[in-house]
Short mmCIF file of C-alpha atoms in Angstrom, two decimals:
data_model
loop_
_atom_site.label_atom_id
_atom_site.label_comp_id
_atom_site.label_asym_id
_atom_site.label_seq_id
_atom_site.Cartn_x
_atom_site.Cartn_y
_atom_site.Cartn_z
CA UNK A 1427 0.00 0.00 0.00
CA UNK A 1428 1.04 3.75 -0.14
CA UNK A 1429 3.20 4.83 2.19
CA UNK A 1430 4.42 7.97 3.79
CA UNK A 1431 7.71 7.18 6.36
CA UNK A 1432 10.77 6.04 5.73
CA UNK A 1433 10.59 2.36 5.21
CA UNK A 1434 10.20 1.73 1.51
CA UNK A 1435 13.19 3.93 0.96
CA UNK A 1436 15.38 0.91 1.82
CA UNK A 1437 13.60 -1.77 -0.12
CA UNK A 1438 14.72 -2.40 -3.89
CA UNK A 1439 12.44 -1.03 -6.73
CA UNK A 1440 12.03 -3.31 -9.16
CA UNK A 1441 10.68 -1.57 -12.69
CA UNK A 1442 9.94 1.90 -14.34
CA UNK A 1443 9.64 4.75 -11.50
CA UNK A 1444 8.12 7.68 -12.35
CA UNK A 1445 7.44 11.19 -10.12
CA UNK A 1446 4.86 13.90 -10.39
CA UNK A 1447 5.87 16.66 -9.25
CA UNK A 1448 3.66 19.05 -7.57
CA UNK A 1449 4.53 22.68 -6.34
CA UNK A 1450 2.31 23.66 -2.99
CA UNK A 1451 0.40 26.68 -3.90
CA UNK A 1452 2.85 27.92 -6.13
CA UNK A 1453 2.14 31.63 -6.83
CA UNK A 1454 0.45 32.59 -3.49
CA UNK A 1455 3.58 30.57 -2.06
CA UNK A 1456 5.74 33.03 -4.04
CA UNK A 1457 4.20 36.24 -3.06
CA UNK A 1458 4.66 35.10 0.40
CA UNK A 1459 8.37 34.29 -0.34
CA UNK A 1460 9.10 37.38 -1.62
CA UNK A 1461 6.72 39.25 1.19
CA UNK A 1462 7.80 37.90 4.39
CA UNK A 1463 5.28 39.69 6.42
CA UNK A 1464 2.31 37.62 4.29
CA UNK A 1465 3.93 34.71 5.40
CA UNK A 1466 1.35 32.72 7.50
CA UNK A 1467 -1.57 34.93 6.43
CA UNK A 1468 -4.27 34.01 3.42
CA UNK A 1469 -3.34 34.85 0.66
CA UNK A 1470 -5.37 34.96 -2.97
CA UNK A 1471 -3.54 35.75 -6.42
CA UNK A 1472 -5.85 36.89 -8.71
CA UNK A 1473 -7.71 39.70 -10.19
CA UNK A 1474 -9.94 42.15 -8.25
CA UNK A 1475 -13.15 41.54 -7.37
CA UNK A 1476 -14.92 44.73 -8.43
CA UNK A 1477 -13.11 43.95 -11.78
CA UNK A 1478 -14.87 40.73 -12.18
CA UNK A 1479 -11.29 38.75 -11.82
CA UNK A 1480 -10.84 35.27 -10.71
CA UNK A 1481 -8.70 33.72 -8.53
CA UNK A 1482 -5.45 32.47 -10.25
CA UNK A 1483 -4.29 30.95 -6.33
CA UNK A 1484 -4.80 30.56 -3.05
CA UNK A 1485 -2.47 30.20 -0.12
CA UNK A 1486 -3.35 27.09 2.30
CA UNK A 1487 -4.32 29.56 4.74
CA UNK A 1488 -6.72 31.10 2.22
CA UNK A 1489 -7.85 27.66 1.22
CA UNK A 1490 -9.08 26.83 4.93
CA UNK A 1491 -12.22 29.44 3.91
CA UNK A 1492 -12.90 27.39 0.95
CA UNK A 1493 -10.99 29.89 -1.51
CA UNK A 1494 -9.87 27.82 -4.80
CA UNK A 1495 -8.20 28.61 -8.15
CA UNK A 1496 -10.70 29.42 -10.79
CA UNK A 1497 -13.21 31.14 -8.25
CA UNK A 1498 -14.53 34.58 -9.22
CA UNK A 1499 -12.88 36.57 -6.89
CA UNK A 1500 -16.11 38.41 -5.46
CA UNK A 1501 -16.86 34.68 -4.25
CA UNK A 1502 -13.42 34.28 -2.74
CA UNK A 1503 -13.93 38.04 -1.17
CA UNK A 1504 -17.05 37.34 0.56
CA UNK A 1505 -15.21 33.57 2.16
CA UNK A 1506 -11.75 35.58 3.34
CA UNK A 1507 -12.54 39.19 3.53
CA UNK A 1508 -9.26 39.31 5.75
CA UNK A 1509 -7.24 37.77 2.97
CA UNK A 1510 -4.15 39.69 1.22
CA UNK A 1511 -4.88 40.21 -2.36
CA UNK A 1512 -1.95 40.25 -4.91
CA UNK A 1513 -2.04 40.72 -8.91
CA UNK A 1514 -0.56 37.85 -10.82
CA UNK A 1515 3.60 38.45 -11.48
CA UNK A 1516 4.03 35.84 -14.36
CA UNK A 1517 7.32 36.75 -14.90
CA UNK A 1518 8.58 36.42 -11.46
CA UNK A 1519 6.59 32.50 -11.62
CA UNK A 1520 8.23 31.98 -14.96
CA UNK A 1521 11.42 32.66 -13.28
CA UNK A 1522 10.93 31.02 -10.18
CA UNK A 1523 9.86 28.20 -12.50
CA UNK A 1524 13.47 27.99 -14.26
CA UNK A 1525 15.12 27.48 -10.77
CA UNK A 1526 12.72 24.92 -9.99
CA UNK A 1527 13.64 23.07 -13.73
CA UNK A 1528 17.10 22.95 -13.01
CA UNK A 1529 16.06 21.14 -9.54
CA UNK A 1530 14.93 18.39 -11.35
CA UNK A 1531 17.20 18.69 -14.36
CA UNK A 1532 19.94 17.98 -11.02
CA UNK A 1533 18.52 14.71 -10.79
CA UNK A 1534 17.70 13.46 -14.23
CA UNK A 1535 17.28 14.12 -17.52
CA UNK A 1536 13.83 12.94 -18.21
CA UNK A 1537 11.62 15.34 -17.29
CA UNK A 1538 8.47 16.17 -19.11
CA UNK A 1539 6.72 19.81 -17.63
CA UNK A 1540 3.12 19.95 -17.81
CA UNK A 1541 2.68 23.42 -16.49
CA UNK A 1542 4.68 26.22 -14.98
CA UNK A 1543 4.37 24.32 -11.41
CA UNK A 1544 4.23 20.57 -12.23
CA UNK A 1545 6.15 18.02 -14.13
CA UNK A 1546 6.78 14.40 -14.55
CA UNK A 1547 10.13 12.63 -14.21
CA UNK A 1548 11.35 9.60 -15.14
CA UNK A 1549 14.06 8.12 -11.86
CA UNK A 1550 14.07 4.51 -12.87
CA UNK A 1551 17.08 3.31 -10.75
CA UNK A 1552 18.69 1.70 -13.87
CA UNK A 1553 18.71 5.09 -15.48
CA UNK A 1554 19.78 7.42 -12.76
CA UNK A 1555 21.38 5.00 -10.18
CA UNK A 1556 19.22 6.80 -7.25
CA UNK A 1557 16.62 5.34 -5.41
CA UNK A 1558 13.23 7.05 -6.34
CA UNK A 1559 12.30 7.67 -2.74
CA UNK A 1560 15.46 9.00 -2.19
CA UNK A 1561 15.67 10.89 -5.38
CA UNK A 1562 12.31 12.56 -4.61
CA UNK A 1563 13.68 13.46 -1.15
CA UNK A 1564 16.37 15.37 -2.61
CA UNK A 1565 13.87 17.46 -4.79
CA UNK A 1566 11.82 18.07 -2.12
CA UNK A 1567 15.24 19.71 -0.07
CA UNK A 1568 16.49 21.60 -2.92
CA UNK A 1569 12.96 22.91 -3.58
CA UNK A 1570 12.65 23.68 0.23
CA UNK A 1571 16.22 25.92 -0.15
CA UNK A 1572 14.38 28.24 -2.68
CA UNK A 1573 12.08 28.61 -0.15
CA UNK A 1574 9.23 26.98 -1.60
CA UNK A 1575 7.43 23.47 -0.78
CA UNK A 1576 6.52 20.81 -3.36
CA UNK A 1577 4.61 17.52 -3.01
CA UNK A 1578 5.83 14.54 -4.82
CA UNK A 1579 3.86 11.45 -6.02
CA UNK A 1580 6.42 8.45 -6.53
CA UNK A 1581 4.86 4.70 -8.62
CA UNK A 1582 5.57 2.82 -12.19
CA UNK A 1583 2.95 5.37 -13.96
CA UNK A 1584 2.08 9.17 -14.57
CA UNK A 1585 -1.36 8.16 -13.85
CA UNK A 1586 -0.72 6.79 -10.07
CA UNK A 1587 2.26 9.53 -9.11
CA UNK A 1588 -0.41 11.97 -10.19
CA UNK A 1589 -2.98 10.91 -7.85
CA UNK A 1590 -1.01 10.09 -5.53
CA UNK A 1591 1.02 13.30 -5.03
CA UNK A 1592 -2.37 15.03 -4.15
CA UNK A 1593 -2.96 13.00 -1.11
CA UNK A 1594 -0.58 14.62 1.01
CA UNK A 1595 -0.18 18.07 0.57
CA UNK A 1596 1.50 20.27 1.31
CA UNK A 1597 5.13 18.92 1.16
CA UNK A 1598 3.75 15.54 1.20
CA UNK A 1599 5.64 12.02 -0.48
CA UNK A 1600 3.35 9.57 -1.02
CA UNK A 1601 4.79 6.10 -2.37
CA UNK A 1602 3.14 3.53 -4.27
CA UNK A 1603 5.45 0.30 -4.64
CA UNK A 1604 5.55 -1.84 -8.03
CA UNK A 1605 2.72 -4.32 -8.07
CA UNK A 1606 0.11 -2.49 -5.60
CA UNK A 1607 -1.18 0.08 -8.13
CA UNK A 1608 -4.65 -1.33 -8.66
CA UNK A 1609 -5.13 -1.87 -4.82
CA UNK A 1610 -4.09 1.98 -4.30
CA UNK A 1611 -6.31 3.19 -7.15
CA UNK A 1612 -9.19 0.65 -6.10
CA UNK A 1613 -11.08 3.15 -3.63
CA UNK A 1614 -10.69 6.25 -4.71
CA UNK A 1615 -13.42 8.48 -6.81
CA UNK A 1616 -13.81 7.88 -9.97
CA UNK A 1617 -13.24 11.69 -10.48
CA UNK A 1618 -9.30 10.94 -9.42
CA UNK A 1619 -8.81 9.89 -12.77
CA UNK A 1620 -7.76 13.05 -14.95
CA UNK A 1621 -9.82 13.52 -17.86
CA UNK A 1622 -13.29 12.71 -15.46
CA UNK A 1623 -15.18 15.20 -14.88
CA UNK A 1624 -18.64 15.75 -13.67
CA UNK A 1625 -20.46 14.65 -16.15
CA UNK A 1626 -18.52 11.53 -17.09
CA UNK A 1627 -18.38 10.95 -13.29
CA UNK A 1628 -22.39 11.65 -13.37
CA UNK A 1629 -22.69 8.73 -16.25
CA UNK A 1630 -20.79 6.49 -14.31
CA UNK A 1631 -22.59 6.66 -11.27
CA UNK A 1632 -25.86 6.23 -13.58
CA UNK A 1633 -23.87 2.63 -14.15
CA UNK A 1634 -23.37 2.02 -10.79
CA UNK A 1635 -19.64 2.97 -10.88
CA UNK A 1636 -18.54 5.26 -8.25
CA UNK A 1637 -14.49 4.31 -7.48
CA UNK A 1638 -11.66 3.52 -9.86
CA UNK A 1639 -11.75 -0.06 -9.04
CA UNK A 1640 -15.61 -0.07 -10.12
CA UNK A 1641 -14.31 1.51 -13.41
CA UNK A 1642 -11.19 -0.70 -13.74
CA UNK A 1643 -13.59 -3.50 -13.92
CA UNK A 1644 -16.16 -2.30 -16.70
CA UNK A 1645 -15.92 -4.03 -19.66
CA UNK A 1646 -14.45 -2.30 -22.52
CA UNK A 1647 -17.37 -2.03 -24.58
CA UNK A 1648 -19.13 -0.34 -21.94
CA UNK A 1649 -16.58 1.97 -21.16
CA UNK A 1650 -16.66 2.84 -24.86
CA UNK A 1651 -20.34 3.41 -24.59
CA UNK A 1652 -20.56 5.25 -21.88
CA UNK A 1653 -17.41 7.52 -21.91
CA UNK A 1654 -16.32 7.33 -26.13
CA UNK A 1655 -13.19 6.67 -27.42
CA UNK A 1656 -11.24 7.28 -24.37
CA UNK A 1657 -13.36 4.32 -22.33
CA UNK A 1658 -11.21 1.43 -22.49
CA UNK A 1659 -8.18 3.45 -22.49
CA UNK A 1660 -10.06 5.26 -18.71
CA UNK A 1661 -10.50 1.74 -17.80
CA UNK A 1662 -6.60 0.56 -18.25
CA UNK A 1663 -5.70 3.65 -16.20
CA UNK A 1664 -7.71 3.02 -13.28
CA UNK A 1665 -6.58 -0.67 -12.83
CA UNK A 1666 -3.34 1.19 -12.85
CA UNK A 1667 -1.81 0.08 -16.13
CA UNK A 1668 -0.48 3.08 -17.75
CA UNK A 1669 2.68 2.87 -20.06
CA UNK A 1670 3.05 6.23 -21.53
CA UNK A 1671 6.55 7.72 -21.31
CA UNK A 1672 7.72 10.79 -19.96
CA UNK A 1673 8.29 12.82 -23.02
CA UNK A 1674 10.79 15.28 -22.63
CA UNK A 1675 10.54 18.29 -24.79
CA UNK A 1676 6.69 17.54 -25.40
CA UNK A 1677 5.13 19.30 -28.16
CA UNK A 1678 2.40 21.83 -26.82
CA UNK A 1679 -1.03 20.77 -28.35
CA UNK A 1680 -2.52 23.83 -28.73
CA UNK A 1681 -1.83 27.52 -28.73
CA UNK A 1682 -5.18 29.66 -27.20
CA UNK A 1683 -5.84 33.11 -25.98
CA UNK A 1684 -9.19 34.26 -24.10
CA UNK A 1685 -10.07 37.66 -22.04
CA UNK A 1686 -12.53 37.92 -19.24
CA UNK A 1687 -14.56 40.89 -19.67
CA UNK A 1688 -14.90 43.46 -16.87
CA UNK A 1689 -18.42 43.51 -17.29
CA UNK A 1690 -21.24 41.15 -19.48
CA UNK A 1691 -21.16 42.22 -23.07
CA UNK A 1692 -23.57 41.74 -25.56
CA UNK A 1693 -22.95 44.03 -28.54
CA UNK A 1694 -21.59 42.19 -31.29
CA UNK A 1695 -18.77 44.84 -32.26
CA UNK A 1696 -17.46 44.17 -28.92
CA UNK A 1697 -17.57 40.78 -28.76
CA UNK A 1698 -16.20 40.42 -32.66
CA UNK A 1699 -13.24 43.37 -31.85
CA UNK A 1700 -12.48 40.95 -28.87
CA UNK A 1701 -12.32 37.90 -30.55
CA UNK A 1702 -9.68 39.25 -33.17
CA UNK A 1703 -7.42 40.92 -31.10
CA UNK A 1704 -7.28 37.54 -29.71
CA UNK A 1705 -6.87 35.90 -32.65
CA UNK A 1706 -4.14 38.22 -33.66
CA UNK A 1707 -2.00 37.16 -30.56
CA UNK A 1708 -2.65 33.42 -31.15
CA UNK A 1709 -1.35 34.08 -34.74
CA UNK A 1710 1.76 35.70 -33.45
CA UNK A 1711 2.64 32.80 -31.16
CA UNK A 1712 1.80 30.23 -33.76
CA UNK A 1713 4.60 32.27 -36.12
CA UNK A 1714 7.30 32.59 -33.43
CA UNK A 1715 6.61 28.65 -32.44
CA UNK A 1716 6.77 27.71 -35.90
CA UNK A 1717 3.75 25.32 -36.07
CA UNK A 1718 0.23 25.84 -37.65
CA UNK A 1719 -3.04 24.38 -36.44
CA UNK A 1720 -6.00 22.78 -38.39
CA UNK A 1721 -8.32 22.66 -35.72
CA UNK A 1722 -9.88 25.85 -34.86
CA UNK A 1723 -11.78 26.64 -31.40
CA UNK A 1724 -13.54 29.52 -29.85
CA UNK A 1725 -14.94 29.31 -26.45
CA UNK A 1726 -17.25 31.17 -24.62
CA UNK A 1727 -18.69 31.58 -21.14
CA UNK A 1728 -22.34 33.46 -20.63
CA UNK A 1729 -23.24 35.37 -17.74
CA UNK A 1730 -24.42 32.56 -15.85
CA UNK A 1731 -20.90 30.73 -16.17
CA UNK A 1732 -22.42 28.00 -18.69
CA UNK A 1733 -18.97 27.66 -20.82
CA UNK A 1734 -19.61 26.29 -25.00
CA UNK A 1735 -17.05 25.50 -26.57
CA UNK A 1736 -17.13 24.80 -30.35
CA UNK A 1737 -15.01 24.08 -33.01
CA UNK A 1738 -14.09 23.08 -36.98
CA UNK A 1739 -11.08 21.35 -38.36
CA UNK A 1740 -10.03 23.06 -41.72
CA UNK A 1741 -8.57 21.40 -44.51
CA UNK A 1742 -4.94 22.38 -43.84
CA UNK A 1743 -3.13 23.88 -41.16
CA UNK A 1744 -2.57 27.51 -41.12
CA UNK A 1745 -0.55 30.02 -38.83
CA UNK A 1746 -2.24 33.30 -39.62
CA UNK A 1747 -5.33 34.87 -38.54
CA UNK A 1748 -6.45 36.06 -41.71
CA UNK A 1749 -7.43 32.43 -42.67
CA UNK A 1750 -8.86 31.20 -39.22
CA UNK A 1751 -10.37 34.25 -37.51
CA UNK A 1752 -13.01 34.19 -40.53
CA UNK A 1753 -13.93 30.66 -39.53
CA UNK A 1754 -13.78 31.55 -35.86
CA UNK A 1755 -16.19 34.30 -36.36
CA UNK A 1756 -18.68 31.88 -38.00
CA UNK A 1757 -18.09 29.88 -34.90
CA UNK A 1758 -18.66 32.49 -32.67
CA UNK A 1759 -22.33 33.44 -34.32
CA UNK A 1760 -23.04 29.92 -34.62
CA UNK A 1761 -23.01 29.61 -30.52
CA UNK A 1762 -24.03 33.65 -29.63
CA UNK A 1763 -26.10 35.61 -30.76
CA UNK A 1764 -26.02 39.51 -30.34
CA UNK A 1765 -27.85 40.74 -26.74
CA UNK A 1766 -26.89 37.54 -25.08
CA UNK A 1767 -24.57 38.64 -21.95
CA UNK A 1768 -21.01 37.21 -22.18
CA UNK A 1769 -18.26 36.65 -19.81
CA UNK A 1770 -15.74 35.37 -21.66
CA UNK A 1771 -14.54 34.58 -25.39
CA UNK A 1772 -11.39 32.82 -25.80
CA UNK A 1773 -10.11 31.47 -29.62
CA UNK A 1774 -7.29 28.73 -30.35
CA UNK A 1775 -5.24 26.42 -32.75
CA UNK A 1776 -4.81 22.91 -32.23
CA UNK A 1777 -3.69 19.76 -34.39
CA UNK A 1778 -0.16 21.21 -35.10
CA UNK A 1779 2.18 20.65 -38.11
CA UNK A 1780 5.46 22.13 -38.27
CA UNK A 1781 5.02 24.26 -41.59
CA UNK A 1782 2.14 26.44 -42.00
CA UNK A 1783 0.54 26.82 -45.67
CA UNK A 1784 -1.87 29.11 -47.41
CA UNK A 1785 -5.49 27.89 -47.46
CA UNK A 1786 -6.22 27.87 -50.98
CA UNK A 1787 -9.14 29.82 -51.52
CA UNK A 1788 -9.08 29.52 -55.07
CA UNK A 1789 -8.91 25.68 -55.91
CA UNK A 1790 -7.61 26.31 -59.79
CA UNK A 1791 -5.21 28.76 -58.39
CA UNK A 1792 -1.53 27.85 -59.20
CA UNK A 1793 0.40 26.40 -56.13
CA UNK A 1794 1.63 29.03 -53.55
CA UNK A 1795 4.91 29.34 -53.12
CA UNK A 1796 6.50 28.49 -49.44
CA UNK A 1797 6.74 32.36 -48.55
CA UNK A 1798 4.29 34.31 -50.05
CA UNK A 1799 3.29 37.80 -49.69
CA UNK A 1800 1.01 37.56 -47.37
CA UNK A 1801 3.28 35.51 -45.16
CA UNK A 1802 5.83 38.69 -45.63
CA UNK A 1803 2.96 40.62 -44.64
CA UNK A 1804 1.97 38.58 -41.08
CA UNK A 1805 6.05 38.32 -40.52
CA UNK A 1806 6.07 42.63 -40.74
CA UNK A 1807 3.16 43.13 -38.47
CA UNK A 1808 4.78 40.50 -35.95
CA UNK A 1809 7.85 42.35 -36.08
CA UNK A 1810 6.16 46.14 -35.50
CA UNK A 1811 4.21 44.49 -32.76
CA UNK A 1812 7.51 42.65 -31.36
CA UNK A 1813 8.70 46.42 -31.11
CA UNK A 1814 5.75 48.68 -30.27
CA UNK A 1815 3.50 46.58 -28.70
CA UNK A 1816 0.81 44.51 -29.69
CA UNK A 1817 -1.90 47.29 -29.60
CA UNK A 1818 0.47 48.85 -32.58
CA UNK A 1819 -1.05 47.75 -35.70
CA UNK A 1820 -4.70 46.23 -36.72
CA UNK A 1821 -6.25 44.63 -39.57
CA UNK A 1822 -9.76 46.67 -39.70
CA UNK A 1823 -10.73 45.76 -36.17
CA UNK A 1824 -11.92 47.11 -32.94
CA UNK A 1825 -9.64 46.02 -29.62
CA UNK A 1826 -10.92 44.53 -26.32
CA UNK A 1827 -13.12 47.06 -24.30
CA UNK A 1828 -10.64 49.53 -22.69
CA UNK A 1829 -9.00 50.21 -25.36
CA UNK A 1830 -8.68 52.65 -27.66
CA UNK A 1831 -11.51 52.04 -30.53
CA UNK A 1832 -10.32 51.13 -33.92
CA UNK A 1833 -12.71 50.52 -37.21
CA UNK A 1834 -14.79 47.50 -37.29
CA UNK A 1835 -14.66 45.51 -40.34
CA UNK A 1836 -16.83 42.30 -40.59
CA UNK A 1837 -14.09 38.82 -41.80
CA UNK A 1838 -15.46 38.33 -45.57
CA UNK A 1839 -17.21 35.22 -46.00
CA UNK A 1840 -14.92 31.96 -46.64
CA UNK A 1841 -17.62 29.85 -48.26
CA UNK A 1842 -17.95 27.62 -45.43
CA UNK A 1843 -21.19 25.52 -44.99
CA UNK A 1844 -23.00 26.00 -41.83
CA UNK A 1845 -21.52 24.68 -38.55
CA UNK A 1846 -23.29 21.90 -37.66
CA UNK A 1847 -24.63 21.21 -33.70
CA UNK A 1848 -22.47 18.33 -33.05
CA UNK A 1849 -19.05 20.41 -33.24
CA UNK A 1850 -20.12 22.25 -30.37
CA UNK A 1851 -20.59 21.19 -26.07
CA UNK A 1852 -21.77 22.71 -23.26
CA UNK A 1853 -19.44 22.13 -20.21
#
C-alpha cells in the first residue's frame, strides 16, 4: 500500500519509477516568499473583485475558507474578507519556475513539464542509479532551499504519481510500490482519474460505478459506450496500467488566448473586436513557435458561467489569422447571438504541423509558393508588434473594451457551410 515514512526507501524497486511533481500553492507561495510579512496569512492571487477577476491561487491559509483557483474573486472576497490580495507576477513565476527546472534537471534528464508548477520525471534506478524515494527526497530539499514546498507522487505510472502526489499536501511524499497500483487506485473516486469530470463521473454513477476499481472492472465495450473513445483506455488507467513515457521536450497541443470581460457584453462589435485581437495574438505565437493548427476553437462563457465550446477542423493547417479568424467568427455566431450577456470569449489552434501553408481559396489557383506575400505581410506586423506593442497595428478591427476604438470591419465570408450542432458542447 502507499506509504508515507521512511521504510520503503530501503527496499529495492524493481521496474519503471516515475514522479509527479507538484509545487504547494505555487504563486500565493511566491508572493509570500518574496513578502515575508504575508507569510502565514491568506493569501489569494488573482484579479480584483470589483473587476470581475478570478482567482489564479490561493495560499493554504486562504484555502481553509474554501478559496480555490478558478473562483470569481467576489466569491473568494465574501469567504476571506481578511485575505491579502496580490495581482498575478508571471514573470517572477516563470522565473521562479526555471530554478525549480534545473532542480529536477539535477537529478535526471527525463523530465516532461506539464505546467509552470508541475512536471513528470522519469528516476528509474537503472537510469539514474538513485533510489526514487530517495531521489524525490532530494527534490523536495532543494525545492525547500528556494524557499518553496513541493509535493511529490512516486509509482511505475504518470497516472498513479499523479494521484497520488495530491494525497498529502503540502510537502507531502506519497509512495506507491511496483505491483500495488490497482489496490491503491481501487477506492478512490472515480473523479481521481484526470480527464473525469462531472459529467462523465455523473454517467458512471448512472452505471453504478462510483471508485476507480468499479471503473477498472467495466468491460471495454461499456466503457466505450458510456465515456467514447477514451473508455477502455479510462479503464486501463484506473486498474493502474499506464505505459506512456515521460516525453521530454513535449510538443504543446494547442496555442489559445481568451479575455474575461470586466463587465457582461452583448454588442456584437465588442464581442467580434475581442475575438480578433485575440486571434491576432494566437497568430503571433503560432509564427514565433513555428507550427500551424488545423483545428480551430472559440470558447465562450455566458453570464451565468455555462462555458460552449465549439469548433471546426479546416482542410490544412494555417498560422495566420487572416485564414482562421473568418472561420472563428462563423463559430462564434453559430453559438451567440447579439444581446446575449457574455463573460468570456477565448479562440485557439490545435492539431499542429510544423510548416504552416496558405489555405487555398481559389482551388484552380496555381500552387503558392513556401513564402508568399502575405506571409511577408503577417512576418512585418509580428515584427512592428515585437517592437511597439501589440496594440500597434490592426487589420480593420476594434480592440478589447478599454481600449482605444479602432474601425470595425466584418471577416469576408470563406464559403464555409454552416456549422453543424455536433461540433459544439456545453461544459
Amino acid at each position: 500500500m502507499p506509504r508515507r515514512d521512511d521504510t520503503f526507501e530501503n527496499a529495492p524497486w524493481n521496474g519503471r519509477a516515475v514522479l509527479h511533481v507538484d509545487m504547494d500553492a505555487f504563486f500565493a507561495s511566491i508572493e509570500q516568499l518574496d513578502h515575508p510579512g504575508w507569510r502565514g496569512r491568506p493569501v489569494i492571487v488573482g484579479g480584483a473583485a470589483a473587476s470581475r477577476g478570478v482567482v489564479a491561487a490561493a495560499s493554504y491559509e486562504a484555502r481553509r475558507f474554501g478559496v480555490r483557483s478558478a473562483m470569481p474573486s467576489a466569491t473568494a472576497a465574501r469567504l476571506c474578507p481578511d485575505a491579502v490580495w496580490a495581482p498575478p507576477r508571471f514573470e517572477r513565476y516563470r522565473e521562479v519556475s526555471l530554478a525549480v527546472r534545473a532542480v529536477f534537471d539535477e537529478v535526471t534528464p527525463h523530465v516532461q513539464p506539464v505546467s509552470i508548477d508541475e512536471a513528470y520525471l522519469d528516476v528509474t534506478p537503472g537510469g539514474t542509479g538513485v533510489h526514487p524515494v530517495t531521489a524525490s527526497r532530494r527534490i523536495q530539499a532543494r525545492i525547500g532551499a528556494l524557499g518553496l514546498s513541493c509535493s511529490v507522487g512516486v509509482a511505475t505510472s504518470k497516472t498513479v504519481a499523479k494521484i497520488a502526489s495530491d494525497l498529502d499536501k503540502p510537502h507531502g511524499l506519497v509512495v506507491v510500490p511496483p505491483g500495488e497500483e490497482a489496490a491503491f487506485l481501487a477506492p478512490m473516486p472515480v473523479e481521481a482519474l484526470q480527464g473525469v469530470g462531472k459529467m462523465t463521473a455523473g454517467r458512471l454513477r448512472a452505471l453504478g460505478v462510483r471508485t476507480l476499481g468499479g471503473l477498472a472492472a467495466l468491460d471495454p465495450a461499456t466503457a466505450a459506450r458510456v465515456l467514447g473513445s477514451y473508455g477502455p483506455e479510462a479503464v486501463r488507467r484506473a486498474a493502474g496500467v499506464d505505459e506512456r513515457p515521460v516525453a521530454a521536450g513535449e510538443p504543446r497541443k494547442s496555442v489559445s488566448k481568451e479575455h474575461t470581460f470586466a463587465a457582461d457584453v452583448s454588442e456584437a462589435a465588442d464581442v467580434e473586436g475581442a475575438l480578433a485581437r485575440l486571434a491576432e495574438e494566437v497568430g503571433a505565437r503560432l509564427r514565433r513557435a513555428g507550427v500551424a493548427g488545423r483545428t480551430v476553437t472559440v470558447k465562450l462563457r455566458f453570464g451565468d458561467f455555462t462555458t460552449r465550446t465549439v469548433r471546426r477542423t479546416l482542410p490544412r493547417p494555417v498560422d495566420s489569422e487572416r485564414d482562421f479568424l473568418p472561420v472563428a467568427m462563423r463559430l462564434l455566431h453559430s453559438a451567440w447571438s447579439p444581446g446575449v450577456g457574455l463573460r468570456l470569449v477565448g479562440v485557439g489552434l490545435s492539431g499542429f504541423e510544423e510548416r504552416a501553408e496558405q489555405l487555398e481559396l481559389l482551388p484552380d489557383a496555381p500552387s503558392q509558393p513556401e513564402c508568399s506575400s502575405s506571409d511577408a505581410v503577417m512576418r512585418g506586423v509580428d515584427a512592428v508588434r515585437e517592437r511597439f506593442g501589440s496594440g500597434a497595428i490592426g487589420v480593420g478591427r476594434r480592440g478589447l473594451r478599454g481600449e482605444p476604438g479602432r474601425p470595425q470591419r466584418r471577416p469576408k465570408e470563406t464559403g464555409e457551410p454552416p456549422v453543424s450542432a455536433d461540433e459544439g458542447s456545453r461544459a
